[in-house]
Amino acid sequence: MSRLFPFYLSCLFLRALQHAVPPVTAISNFTFLYTLLLGIL
């Protein structure tokens, strides 16, 4: 799980940008769910 931490931070960064760039919303949501899935597996 510690391996995914940098990826999780980048995901949070994308989620912060979703207000400025609308298309980023779908990408950030996908990466966020993907990170949670990897965390569970």
PDB file of C-alpha atoms in Angstrom:
ATOM      1  CA  MET A   1       0.000   0.000   0.000  1.00  0.00           C
ATOM      2  CA  SER A   2       2.924   2.340   0.685  1.00  0.00           C
ATOM      3  CA  ARG A   3       3.903   1.877  -2.980  1.00  0.00           C
ATOM      4  CA  LEU A   4       0.607   3.452  -4.071  1.00  0.00           C
ATOM      5  CA  PHE A   5       0.958   6.519  -1.855  1.00  0.00           C
ATOM      6  CA  PRO A   6       2.604   8.771  -4.512  1.00  0.00           C
ATOM      7  CA  PHE A   7      -0.067   7.681  -6.998  1.00  0.00           C
ATOM      8  CA  TYR A   8      -2.736   8.510  -4.413  1.00  0.00           C
ATOM      9  CA  LEU A   9      -1.252  11.985  -3.934  1.00  0.00           C
ATOM     10  CA  SER A  10      -1.254  12.587  -7.685  1.00  0.00           C
ATOM     11  CA  CYS A  11      -4.875  11.449  -7.725  1.00  0.00           C
ATOM     12  CA  LEU A  12      -5.778  13.988  -5.038  1.00  0.00           C
ATOM     13  CA  PHE A  13      -3.958  16.626  -7.089  1.00  0.00           C
ATOM     14  CA  LEU A  14      -6.080  15.774 -10.133  1.00  0.00           C
ATOM     15  CA  ARG A  15      -9.229  15.960  -8.015  1.00  0.00           C
ATOM     16  CA  ALA A  16      -8.172  19.445  -6.919  1.00  0.00           C
ATOM     17  CA  LEU A  17      -7.825  20.482 -10.566  1.00  0.00           C
ATOM     18  CA  GLN A  18     -11.263  19.215 -11.568  1.00  0.00           C
ATOM     19  CA  HIS A  19     -12.816  22.598 -10.746  1.00  0.00           C
ATOM     20  CA  ALA A  20     -10.499  24.353 -13.194  1.00  0.00           C
ATOM     21  CA  VAL A  21     -10.578  21.746 -15.969  1.00  0.00           C
ATOM     22  CA  PRO A  22     -13.925  19.897 -16.376  1.00  0.00           C
ATOM     23  CA  PRO A  23     -12.546  16.943 -18.435  1.00  0.00           C
ATOM     24  CA  VAL A  24     -10.178  16.144 -15.568  1.00  0.00           C
ATOM     25  CA  THR A  25     -13.169  15.170 -13.425  1.00  0.00           C
ATOM     26  CA  ALA A  26     -13.760  11.856 -15.179  1.00  0.00           C
ATOM     27  CA  ILE A  27     -10.041  11.042 -15.173  1.00  0.00           C
ATOM     28  CA  SER A  28      -9.602  11.877 -11.491  1.00  0.00           C
ATOM     29  CA  ASN A  29     -12.672   9.886 -10.489  1.00  0.00           C
ATOM     30  CA  PHE A  30     -11.446   6.884 -12.469  1.00  0.00           C
ATOM     31  CA  THR A  31      -7.956   7.034 -10.970  1.00  0.00           C
ATOM     32  CA  PHE A  32      -9.433   7.455  -7.491  1.00  0.00           C
ATOM     33  CA  LEU A  33     -11.621   4.356  -7.828  1.00  0.00           C
ATOM     34  CA  TYR A  34      -8.723   2.468  -9.417  1.00  0.00           C
ATOM     35  CA  THR A  35      -6.493   3.375  -6.472  1.00  0.00           C
ATOM     36  CA  LEU A  36      -9.128   2.173  -4.006  1.00  0.00           C
ATOM     37  CA  LEU A  37      -9.454  -1.072  -5.964  1.00  0.00           C
ATOM     38  CA  LEU A  38      -5.696  -1.644  -5.848  1.00  0.00           C
ATOM     39  CA  GLY A  39      -5.726  -0.851  -2.149  1.00  0.00           C
ATOM     40  CA  ILE A  40      -8.386  -3.506  -1.518  1.00  0.00           C
ATOM     41  CA  LEU A  41      -6.677  -6.113  -3.675  1.00  0.00           C
TER      42      LEU A  41
END
